[in-house]
mmCIF file of N, CA, C and O in Angstrom:
data_model
loop_
_atom_site.group_PDB
_atom_site.id
_atom_site.type_symbol
_atom_site.label_atom_id
_atom_site.label_comp_id
_atom_site.label_asym_id
_atom_site.label_seq_id
_atom_site.Cartn_x
_atom_site.Cartn_y
_atom_site.Cartn_z
ATOM 1 N N MET A 3 -236.080 -2.258 121.373
ATOM 2 C CA MET A 3 -236.817 -1.714 120.400
ATOM 3 C C MET A 3 -236.468 -1.522 119.077
ATOM 4 O O MET A 3 -235.227 -1.071 119.010
ATOM 5 N N THR A 4 -236.910 -1.930 118.373
ATOM 6 C CA THR A 4 -236.048 -2.038 116.895
ATOM 7 C C THR A 4 -236.886 -1.254 115.685
ATOM 8 O O THR A 4 -237.821 -1.719 115.622
ATOM 9 N N ILE A 5 -236.159 -0.793 115.090
ATOM 10 C CA ILE A 5 -236.755 0.501 114.048
ATOM 11 C C ILE A 5 -235.857 -0.091 112.634
ATOM 12 O O ILE A 5 -234.743 -0.322 112.887
ATOM 13 N N GLU A 6 -236.801 -0.407 111.488
ATOM 14 C CA GLU A 6 -236.256 -0.540 110.219
ATOM 15 C C GLU A 6 -236.481 0.368 109.756
ATOM 16 O O GLU A 6 -237.259 1.229 109.545
ATOM 17 N N ILE A 7 -234.963 0.963 109.036
ATOM 18 C CA ILE A 7 -235.047 2.251 108.413
ATOM 19 C C ILE A 7 -234.073 1.803 107.098
ATOM 20 O O ILE A 7 -232.732 1.044 107.654
ATOM 21 N N ASP A 8 -233.761 2.485 106.293
ATOM 22 C CA ASP A 8 -232.826 2.419 105.042
ATOM 23 C C ASP A 8 -231.345 2.679 105.957
ATOM 24 O O ASP A 8 -231.420 3.500 106.190
ATOM 25 N N SER A 9 -230.112 1.920 105.080
ATOM 26 C CA SER A 9 -228.928 2.395 105.987
ATOM 27 C C SER A 9 -228.682 3.382 105.654
ATOM 28 O O SER A 9 -227.567 3.958 106.065
ATOM 29 N N ASP A 10 -229.144 4.151 104.321
ATOM 30 C CA ASP A 10 -228.435 5.699 103.920
ATOM 31 C C ASP A 10 -229.150 6.020 104.720
ATOM 32 O O ASP A 10 -228.276 7.593 105.168
ATOM 33 N N VAL A 11 -230.069 6.335 105.069
ATOM 34 C CA VAL A 11 -230.807 7.314 106.214
ATOM 35 C C VAL A 11 -230.625 7.308 107.280
ATOM 36 O O VAL A 11 -230.245 8.248 108.126
ATOM 37 N N ARG A 12 -230.116 5.949 107.858
ATOM 38 C CA ARG A 12 -229.587 5.749 108.886
ATOM 39 C C ARG A 12 -228.063 6.454 109.263
ATOM 40 O O ARG A 12 -228.018 7.217 110.579
ATOM 41 N N ASP A 13 -227.552 6.247 108.103
ATOM 42 C CA ASP A 13 -225.911 6.647 108.217
ATOM 43 C C ASP A 13 -226.178 8.478 108.198
ATOM 44 O O ASP A 13 -225.290 8.952 109.111
ATOM 45 N N ALA A 14 -226.866 9.083 107.267
ATOM 46 C CA ALA A 14 -227.020 10.414 107.344
ATOM 47 C C ALA A 14 -227.311 11.100 108.569
ATOM 48 O O ALA A 14 -227.358 11.912 109.042
ATOM 49 N N ALA A 15 -228.459 10.267 109.107
ATOM 50 C CA ALA A 15 -228.780 10.819 110.421
ATOM 51 C C ALA A 15 -227.893 10.592 111.608
ATOM 52 O O ALA A 15 -227.933 11.428 112.561
ATOM 53 N N SER A 16 -227.242 9.541 111.302
ATOM 54 C CA SER A 16 -225.815 9.177 112.221
ATOM 55 C C SER A 16 -225.280 10.336 112.296
ATOM 56 O O SER A 16 -224.487 10.941 113.741
ATOM 57 N N GLU A 17 -224.793 10.672 111.099
ATOM 58 C CA GLU A 17 -223.462 12.146 111.100
ATOM 59 C C GLU A 17 -224.122 13.364 111.537
ATOM 60 O O GLU A 17 -223.475 13.737 112.242
ATOM 61 N N VAL A 18 -225.311 13.603 111.604
ATOM 62 C CA VAL A 18 -225.803 14.622 112.053
ATOM 63 C C VAL A 18 -225.960 14.747 113.622
ATOM 64 O O VAL A 18 -225.683 15.442 114.383
ATOM 65 N N ALA A 19 -226.280 13.492 113.922
ATOM 66 C CA ALA A 19 -226.336 13.123 115.343
ATOM 67 C C ALA A 19 -224.886 13.396 115.913
ATOM 68 O O ALA A 19 -224.862 13.763 117.255
ATOM 69 N N GLU A 20 -223.856 12.662 115.319
ATOM 70 C CA GLU A 20 -222.389 12.825 115.830
ATOM 71 C C GLU A 20 -221.912 14.389 115.770
ATOM 72 O O GLU A 20 -221.232 14.795 116.717
ATOM 73 N N TYR A 21 -222.352 15.301 114.965
ATOM 74 C CA TYR A 21 -221.741 16.065 114.497
ATOM 75 C C TYR A 21 -222.515 17.087 116.053
ATOM 76 O O TYR A 21 -221.631 17.834 116.426
ATOM 77 N N PHE A 22 -223.420 17.026 116.735
ATOM 78 C CA PHE A 22 -224.171 17.253 117.646
ATOM 79 C C PHE A 22 -223.526 16.660 119.189
ATOM 80 O O PHE A 22 -224.324 17.068 120.226
ATOM 81 N N GLY A 23 -222.714 15.489 119.119
ATOM 82 C CA GLY A 23 -222.056 14.998 120.275
ATOM 83 C C GLY A 23 -222.923 14.115 120.669
ATOM 84 O O GLY A 23 -222.855 13.636 121.689
ATOM 85 N N LEU A 24 -223.947 13.531 120.050
ATOM 86 C CA LEU A 24 -225.059 12.268 120.347
ATOM 87 C C LEU A 24 -224.719 10.799 119.189
ATOM 88 O O LEU A 24 -224.243 11.109 118.490
ATOM 89 N N ASP A 25 -225.472 10.282 120.031
ATOM 90 C CA ASP A 25 -225.831 8.930 118.920
ATOM 91 C C ASP A 25 -227.269 8.768 118.887
ATOM 92 O O ASP A 25 -228.112 9.157 119.298
ATOM 93 N N LEU A 26 -227.299 7.986 117.993
ATOM 94 C CA LEU A 26 -228.973 7.735 117.608
ATOM 95 C C LEU A 26 -229.621 7.226 118.339
ATOM 96 O O LEU A 26 -231.022 7.834 118.525
ATOM 97 N N ALA A 27 -229.148 6.551 119.620
ATOM 98 C CA ALA A 27 -230.324 6.217 120.527
ATOM 99 C C ALA A 27 -230.854 7.166 121.317
ATOM 100 O O ALA A 27 -231.660 7.573 122.130
ATOM 101 N N SER A 28 -229.714 8.221 121.559
ATOM 102 C CA SER A 28 -229.887 9.008 122.696
ATOM 103 C C SER A 28 -230.918 10.118 121.660
ATOM 104 O O SER A 28 -231.988 10.764 122.402
ATOM 105 N N VAL A 29 -230.728 10.165 120.674
ATOM 106 C CA VAL A 29 -231.609 11.616 119.560
ATOM 107 C C VAL A 29 -233.421 10.583 119.734
ATOM 108 O O VAL A 29 -234.153 11.259 120.180
ATOM 109 N N THR A 30 -233.153 9.535 119.636
ATOM 110 C CA THR A 30 -234.440 8.785 119.469
ATOM 111 C C THR A 30 -235.248 9.057 120.926
ATOM 112 O O THR A 30 -236.348 9.183 120.918
ATOM 113 N N ARG A 31 -234.422 8.824 122.037
ATOM 114 C CA ARG A 31 -235.239 8.806 123.473
ATOM 115 C C ARG A 31 -235.357 10.446 123.686
ATOM 116 O O ARG A 31 -236.155 10.549 123.987
ATOM 117 N N ALA A 32 -234.621 11.366 122.920
ATOM 118 C CA ALA A 32 -235.193 12.558 123.558
ATOM 119 C C ALA A 32 -236.319 12.972 122.485
ATOM 120 O O ALA A 32 -237.091 13.553 122.942
ATOM 121 N N PHE A 33 -236.523 12.245 121.175
ATOM 122 C CA PHE A 33 -237.455 12.440 120.555
ATOM 123 C C PHE A 33 -238.995 12.164 121.203
ATOM 124 O O PHE A 33 -239.828 12.791 121.098
ATOM 125 N N TYR A 34 -238.858 10.470 121.642
ATOM 126 C CA TYR A 34 -239.983 10.069 122.326
ATOM 127 C C TYR A 34 -240.339 10.961 123.449
ATOM 128 O O TYR A 34 -241.569 11.287 124.061
ATOM 129 N N LYS A 35 -239.446 11.750 124.315
ATOM 130 C CA LYS A 35 -239.658 12.388 125.665
ATOM 131 C C LYS A 35 -240.517 13.847 124.998
ATOM 132 O O LYS A 35 -241.414 14.095 125.777
ATOM 133 N N GLN A 36 -239.721 14.032 123.817
ATOM 134 C CA GLN A 36 -240.389 15.421 123.505
ATOM 135 C C GLN A 36 -241.949 15.282 123.262
ATOM 136 O O GLN A 36 -242.639 16.182 123.569
ATOM 137 N N ILE A 37 -241.904 13.855 122.355
ATOM 138 C CA ILE A 37 -243.412 13.757 122.040
ATOM 139 C C ILE A 37 -244.281 13.577 123.539
ATOM 140 O O ILE A 37 -245.514 14.258 123.720
ATOM 141 N N VAL A 38 -243.867 13.315 124.218
ATOM 142 C CA VAL A 38 -244.783 12.770 125.780
ATOM 143 C C VAL A 38 -244.684 13.989 126.407
ATOM 144 O O VAL A 38 -245.851 14.625 126.701
ATOM 145 N N ARG A 39 -243.787 15.253 126.450
ATOM 146 C CA ARG A 39 -243.955 16.559 127.168
ATOM 147 C C ARG A 39 -244.589 17.099 126.627
ATOM 148 O O ARG A 39 -245.604 17.938 126.865
ATOM 149 N N GLU A 40 -245.020 17.195 125.125
ATOM 150 C CA GLU A 40 -245.505 18.209 124.165
ATOM 151 C C GLU A 40 -246.970 17.526 123.873
ATOM 152 O O GLU A 40 -247.807 18.452 123.272
ATOM 153 N N HIS A 41 -247.108 16.601 123.989
ATOM 154 C CA HIS A 41 -248.606 15.738 123.589
ATOM 155 C C HIS A 41 -248.662 15.805 122.030
ATOM 156 O O HIS A 41 -250.115 16.374 121.917
ATOM 157 N N ARG A 42 -247.360 16.319 121.487
ATOM 158 C CA ARG A 42 -248.208 16.229 119.949
ATOM 159 C C ARG A 42 -246.763 15.155 119.549
ATOM 160 O O ARG A 42 -245.517 15.004 119.808
ATOM 161 N N ILE A 43 -246.276 15.087 117.692
ATOM 162 C CA ILE A 43 -245.534 14.455 117.383
ATOM 163 C C ILE A 43 -244.742 15.840 116.551
ATOM 164 O O ILE A 43 -245.693 16.774 115.600
ATOM 165 N N PRO A 44 -243.455 15.830 117.010
ATOM 166 C CA PRO A 44 -242.795 17.085 116.777
ATOM 167 C C PRO A 44 -242.270 17.715 115.328
ATOM 168 O O PRO A 44 -240.686 17.519 115.085
ATOM 169 N N ILE A 45 -242.729 16.850 114.149
ATOM 170 C CA ILE A 45 -242.465 16.957 112.958
ATOM 171 C C ILE A 45 -243.148 17.883 112.118
ATOM 172 O O ILE A 45 -244.474 18.477 112.077
ATOM 173 N N THR A 46 -242.355 18.638 111.102
ATOM 174 C CA THR A 46 -243.308 19.801 110.619
ATOM 175 C C THR A 46 -243.366 18.915 109.154
ATOM 176 O O THR A 46 -242.296 18.425 108.250
ATOM 177 N N LEU A 47 -244.602 18.717 108.718
ATOM 178 C CA LEU A 47 -245.334 18.107 107.408
ATOM 179 C C LEU A 47 -245.672 19.516 106.154
ATOM 180 O O LEU A 47 -246.554 18.940 105.572
ATOM 181 N N SER A 48 -244.625 20.104 106.248
ATOM 182 C CA SER A 48 -244.921 21.198 105.038
ATOM 183 C C SER A 48 -243.302 21.029 104.085
ATOM 184 O O SER A 48 -242.367 21.369 104.462
ATOM 185 N N ASP A 49 -243.766 21.758 102.941
ATOM 186 C CA ASP A 49 -242.649 22.523 101.713
ATOM 187 C C ASP A 49 -241.982 23.478 103.009
ATOM 188 O O ASP A 49 -242.746 24.612 103.371
ATOM 189 N N PRO A 50 -240.475 23.594 102.490
ATOM 190 C CA PRO A 50 -240.278 24.879 102.901
ATOM 191 C C PRO A 50 -240.288 26.112 102.274
ATOM 192 O O PRO A 50 -241.045 26.148 101.436
ATOM 193 N N GLU A 51 -240.463 27.041 103.320
ATOM 194 C CA GLU A 51 -240.803 28.313 102.643
ATOM 195 C C GLU A 51 -239.465 28.879 101.550
ATOM 196 O O GLU A 51 -238.403 28.724 102.117
ATOM 197 N N PRO A 52 -239.768 29.438 100.656
ATOM 198 C CA PRO A 52 -238.690 29.595 99.297
ATOM 199 C C PRO A 52 -237.922 31.053 99.979
ATOM 200 O O PRO A 52 -238.738 31.512 100.467
ATOM 201 N N ASN A 53 -236.714 30.963 99.911
ATOM 202 C CA ASN A 53 -235.822 32.216 99.949
ATOM 203 C C ASN A 53 -235.704 33.728 99.287
ATOM 204 O O ASN A 53 -236.918 33.416 98.507
ATOM 205 N N ASP A 54 -235.547 34.782 99.849
ATOM 206 C CA ASP A 54 -235.616 36.172 99.184
ATOM 207 C C ASP A 54 -235.229 35.453 97.928
ATOM 208 O O ASP A 54 -235.717 36.166 96.941
ATOM 209 N N GLU A 55 -234.076 34.889 97.599
ATOM 210 C CA GLU A 55 -233.596 34.603 96.106
ATOM 211 C C GLU A 55 -234.426 33.976 95.031
ATOM 212 O O GLU A 55 -234.538 34.271 94.104
ATOM 213 N N SER A 56 -235.326 33.031 95.748
ATOM 214 C CA SER A 56 -236.091 32.423 94.996
ATOM 215 C C SER A 56 -237.301 32.612 94.724
ATOM 216 O O SER A 56 -238.083 32.557 93.795
ATOM 217 N N LEU A 57 -237.912 33.654 95.639
ATOM 218 C CA LEU A 57 -238.946 34.476 95.676
ATOM 219 C C LEU A 57 -238.930 35.435 94.185
ATOM 220 O O LEU A 57 -239.778 35.759 93.754
ATOM 221 N N GLU A 58 -237.681 36.101 94.477
ATOM 222 C CA GLU A 58 -237.454 37.118 93.435
ATOM 223 C C GLU A 58 -237.494 36.053 91.732
ATOM 224 O O GLU A 58 -237.670 36.894 91.169
ATOM 225 N N ALA A 59 -236.636 35.033 91.566
ATOM 226 C CA ALA A 59 -236.549 34.204 90.690
ATOM 227 C C ALA A 59 -237.862 33.882 90.198
ATOM 228 O O ALA A 59 -238.448 33.920 89.094
ATOM 229 N N ILE A 60 -239.033 33.614 91.363
ATOM 230 C CA ILE A 60 -240.420 33.226 90.353
ATOM 231 C C ILE A 60 -241.117 34.450 90.233
ATOM 232 O O ILE A 60 -241.720 34.200 89.668
ATOM 233 N N ARG A 61 -240.454 35.559 90.982
ATOM 234 C CA ARG A 61 -241.574 36.913 90.498
ATOM 235 C C ARG A 61 -241.025 37.341 88.908
ATOM 236 O O ARG A 61 -241.881 37.474 88.022
ATOM 237 N N GLU A 62 -239.774 37.261 88.661
ATOM 238 C CA GLU A 62 -239.260 37.505 87.400
ATOM 239 C C GLU A 62 -239.610 36.608 86.155
ATOM 240 O O GLU A 62 -240.143 36.864 85.458
ATOM 241 N N THR A 63 -239.988 35.229 86.727
ATOM 242 C CA THR A 63 -240.308 34.226 86.039
ATOM 243 C C THR A 63 -242.032 34.593 85.127
ATOM 244 O O THR A 63 -242.544 34.434 84.300
ATOM 245 N N GLU A 64 -242.753 34.847 86.479
ATOM 246 C CA GLU A 64 -243.910 35.610 86.021
ATOM 247 C C GLU A 64 -244.089 36.678 85.282
ATOM 248 O O GLU A 64 -245.271 36.531 84.135
ATOM 249 N N GLU A 65 -243.240 37.684 85.428
ATOM 250 C CA GLU A 65 -243.228 38.601 84.691
ATOM 251 C C GLU A 65 -242.944 38.097 83.440
ATOM 252 O O GLU A 65 -243.456 38.446 82.364
ATOM 253 N N LEU A 66 -241.936 37.473 82.848
ATOM 254 C CA LEU A 66 -241.765 36.900 81.561
ATOM 255 C C LEU A 66 -242.911 36.104 81.094
ATOM 256 O O LEU A 66 -243.146 36.604 79.589
ATOM 257 N N LYS A 67 -243.573 35.141 81.679
ATOM 258 C CA LYS A 67 -244.907 34.408 81.411
ATOM 259 C C LYS A 67 -245.504 36.030 80.858
ATOM 260 O O LYS A 67 -246.477 35.425 79.885
ATOM 261 N N ALA A 68 -245.916 36.332 82.007
ATOM 262 C CA ALA A 68 -247.308 37.701 81.395
ATOM 263 C C ALA A 68 -246.992 38.536 80.343
ATOM 264 O O ALA A 68 -247.756 38.628 79.737
ATOM 265 N N ALA A 69 -245.493 38.400 80.033
ATOM 266 C CA ALA A 69 -245.241 39.221 78.660
ATOM 267 C C ALA A 69 -245.129 38.960 77.900
ATOM 268 O O ALA A 69 -244.125 39.196 76.549
ATOM 269 N N ASN A 70 -245.360 37.208 77.905
ATOM 270 C CA ASN A 70 -245.041 36.709 76.445
ATOM 271 C C ASN A 70 -243.543 36.083 75.947
ATOM 272 O O ASN A 70 -243.012 36.489 75.102
ATOM 273 N N GLY A 71 -242.878 36.303 77.297
ATOM 274 C CA GLY A 71 -241.674 36.100 77.165
ATOM 275 C C GLY A 71 -240.700 34.813 76.604
ATOM 276 O O GLY A 71 -241.747 33.844 76.501
ATOM 277 N N PRO A 72 -239.797 34.408 76.272
ATOM 278 C CA PRO A 72 -239.103 33.153 75.729
ATOM 279 C C PRO A 72 -239.566 31.997 76.799
ATOM 280 O O PRO A 72 -239.346 32.495 78.243
ATOM 281 N N GLY A 73 -239.451 30.808 76.341
ATOM 282 C CA GLY A 73 -240.163 29.652 77.350
ATOM 283 C C GLY A 73 -239.231 28.753 76.403
ATOM 284 O O GLY A 73 -238.978 28.383 75.383
ATOM 285 N N TYR A 74 -238.895 27.963 77.432
ATOM 286 C CA TYR A 74 -237.899 26.532 77.116
ATOM 287 C C TYR A 74 -238.388 25.374 77.344
ATOM 288 O O TYR A 74 -238.728 25.461 78.649
ATOM 289 N N GLN A 75 -238.085 24.494 76.888
ATOM 290 C CA GLN A 75 -238.853 23.287 77.255
ATOM 291 C C GLN A 75 -237.564 22.381 77.872
ATOM 292 O O GLN A 75 -237.966 21.639 78.835
ATOM 293 N N THR A 76 -236.438 22.658 77.483
ATOM 294 C CA THR A 76 -235.446 21.799 78.463
ATOM 295 C C THR A 76 -233.986 22.927 78.683
ATOM 296 O O THR A 76 -234.330 24.133 78.142
ATOM 297 N N ALA A 77 -233.584 22.473 79.451
ATOM 298 C CA ALA A 77 -232.156 23.492 79.446
ATOM 299 C C ALA A 77 -231.501 23.257 78.758
ATOM 300 O O ALA A 77 -230.841 24.269 78.343
ATOM 301 N N ALA A 78 -231.418 22.460 77.130
ATOM 302 C CA ALA A 78 -230.739 22.616 76.569
ATOM 303 C C ALA A 78 -231.032 23.588 75.722
ATOM 304 O O ALA A 78 -230.489 24.815 75.253
ATOM 305 N N GLU A 79 -232.502 23.835 75.383
ATOM 306 C CA GLU A 79 -232.788 24.606 74.745
ATOM 307 C C GLU A 79 -232.611 26.101 75.360
ATOM 308 O O GLU A 79 -232.151 27.165 74.771
ATOM 309 N N LEU A 80 -232.917 26.173 76.549
ATOM 310 C CA LEU A 80 -232.301 27.776 76.921
ATOM 311 C C LEU A 80 -230.718 27.691 76.891
ATOM 312 O O LEU A 80 -230.544 29.215 76.746
ATOM 313 N N LEU A 81 -230.153 26.908 77.101
ATOM 314 C CA LEU A 81 -228.298 27.116 76.689
ATOM 315 C C LEU A 81 -228.267 27.478 75.406
ATOM 316 O O LEU A 81 -227.318 28.447 75.155
ATOM 317 N N ALA A 82 -228.587 27.052 74.473
ATOM 318 C CA ALA A 82 -228.307 27.118 72.950
ATOM 319 C C ALA A 82 -228.974 28.874 72.527
ATOM 320 O O ALA A 82 -228.239 29.481 71.773
ATOM 321 N N ALA A 83 -230.151 29.101 73.672
ATOM 322 C CA ALA A 83 -230.646 30.443 73.323
ATOM 323 C C ALA A 83 -229.758 31.376 73.706
ATOM 324 O O ALA A 83 -229.654 32.810 73.400
ATOM 325 N N ILE A 84 -228.940 31.140 75.086
ATOM 326 C CA ILE A 84 -227.908 32.084 75.915
ATOM 327 C C ILE A 84 -226.805 32.150 75.243
ATOM 328 O O ILE A 84 -226.262 33.548 74.532
ATOM 329 N N GLN A 85 -226.316 31.134 74.219
ATOM 330 C CA GLN A 85 -225.420 30.825 73.598
ATOM 331 C C GLN A 85 -225.360 31.689 72.295
ATOM 332 O O GLN A 85 -224.770 32.451 71.763
ATOM 333 N N ALA A 86 -226.967 31.490 71.559
ATOM 334 C CA ALA A 86 -227.338 32.319 70.582
ATOM 335 C C ALA A 86 -226.908 34.040 70.923
ATOM 336 O O ALA A 86 -226.871 34.644 69.826
ATOM 337 N N GLU A 87 -227.784 34.472 71.919
ATOM 338 C CA GLU A 87 -227.798 35.829 72.384
ATOM 339 C C GLU A 87 -225.904 36.255 72.548
ATOM 340 O O GLU A 87 -225.515 37.118 71.641
ATOM 341 N N TRP A 88 -225.129 35.333 73.050
ATOM 342 C CA TRP A 88 -223.717 35.685 73.268
ATOM 343 C C TRP A 88 -222.994 35.805 71.745
ATOM 344 O O TRP A 88 -222.580 36.647 71.347
ATOM 345 N N ASN A 89 -223.369 35.117 70.850
ATOM 346 C CA ASN A 89 -222.990 35.113 69.587
ATOM 347 C C ASN A 89 -223.342 36.465 68.809
ATOM 348 O O ASN A 89 -222.359 37.042 67.899
ATOM 349 N N GLU A 90 -224.507 36.641 68.883
ATOM 350 C CA GLU A 90 -225.068 38.062 68.290
ATOM 351 C C GLU A 90 -224.226 38.984 69.084
ATOM 352 O O GLU A 90 -223.859 39.956 68.511
ATOM 353 N N GLU A 91 -223.895 39.275 70.218
ATOM 354 C CA GLU A 91 -223.495 40.224 71.043
ATOM 355 C C GLU A 91 -221.557 40.378 70.230
ATOM 356 O O GLU A 91 -221.355 41.454 70.363
ATOM 357 N N ASP A 92 -221.171 39.117 70.379
ATOM 358 C CA ASP A 92 -219.956 39.007 69.693
ATOM 359 C C ASP A 92 -219.908 39.855 68.319
ATOM 360 O O ASP A 92 -218.998 40.464 67.738
ATOM 361 N N GLU A 93 -220.860 39.428 67.215
ATOM 362 C CA GLU A 93 -221.032 39.718 65.890
ATOM 363 C C GLU A 93 -220.744 41.500 66.086
ATOM 364 O O GLU A 93 -220.476 41.967 65.093
ATOM 365 N N GLU A 94 -221.823 42.342 67.022
ATOM 366 C CA GLU A 94 -222.135 43.576 66.808
ATOM 367 C C GLU A 94 -220.747 44.599 67.460
ATOM 368 O O GLU A 94 -220.512 45.431 67.431
ATOM 369 N N ALA A 95 -220.130 43.608 68.274
ATOM 370 C CA ALA A 95 -218.523 43.965 69.070
ATOM 371 C C ALA A 95 -217.428 44.096 67.939
ATOM 372 O O ALA A 95 -217.399 44.013 66.736
#
């Protein structure tokens, strides 16, 4: 069987397989056997759930938006606002 896949994807997959002491042929055989055994294709087609830190950041962002807090179009705008705040703190000290 021949499977066409981008070399960068193949190489990255090979590294993962080698970490577990396997080669890609063994992983491919195991994948096909799992399909047959479970009568399904064992692939998750969903976005990963955010971790607790990300959920907290999302909550904080929603609170800022609801309170009409500052918003930025670019990272540069955000960094400029942070720098301006630091400069104000330095002037007050």
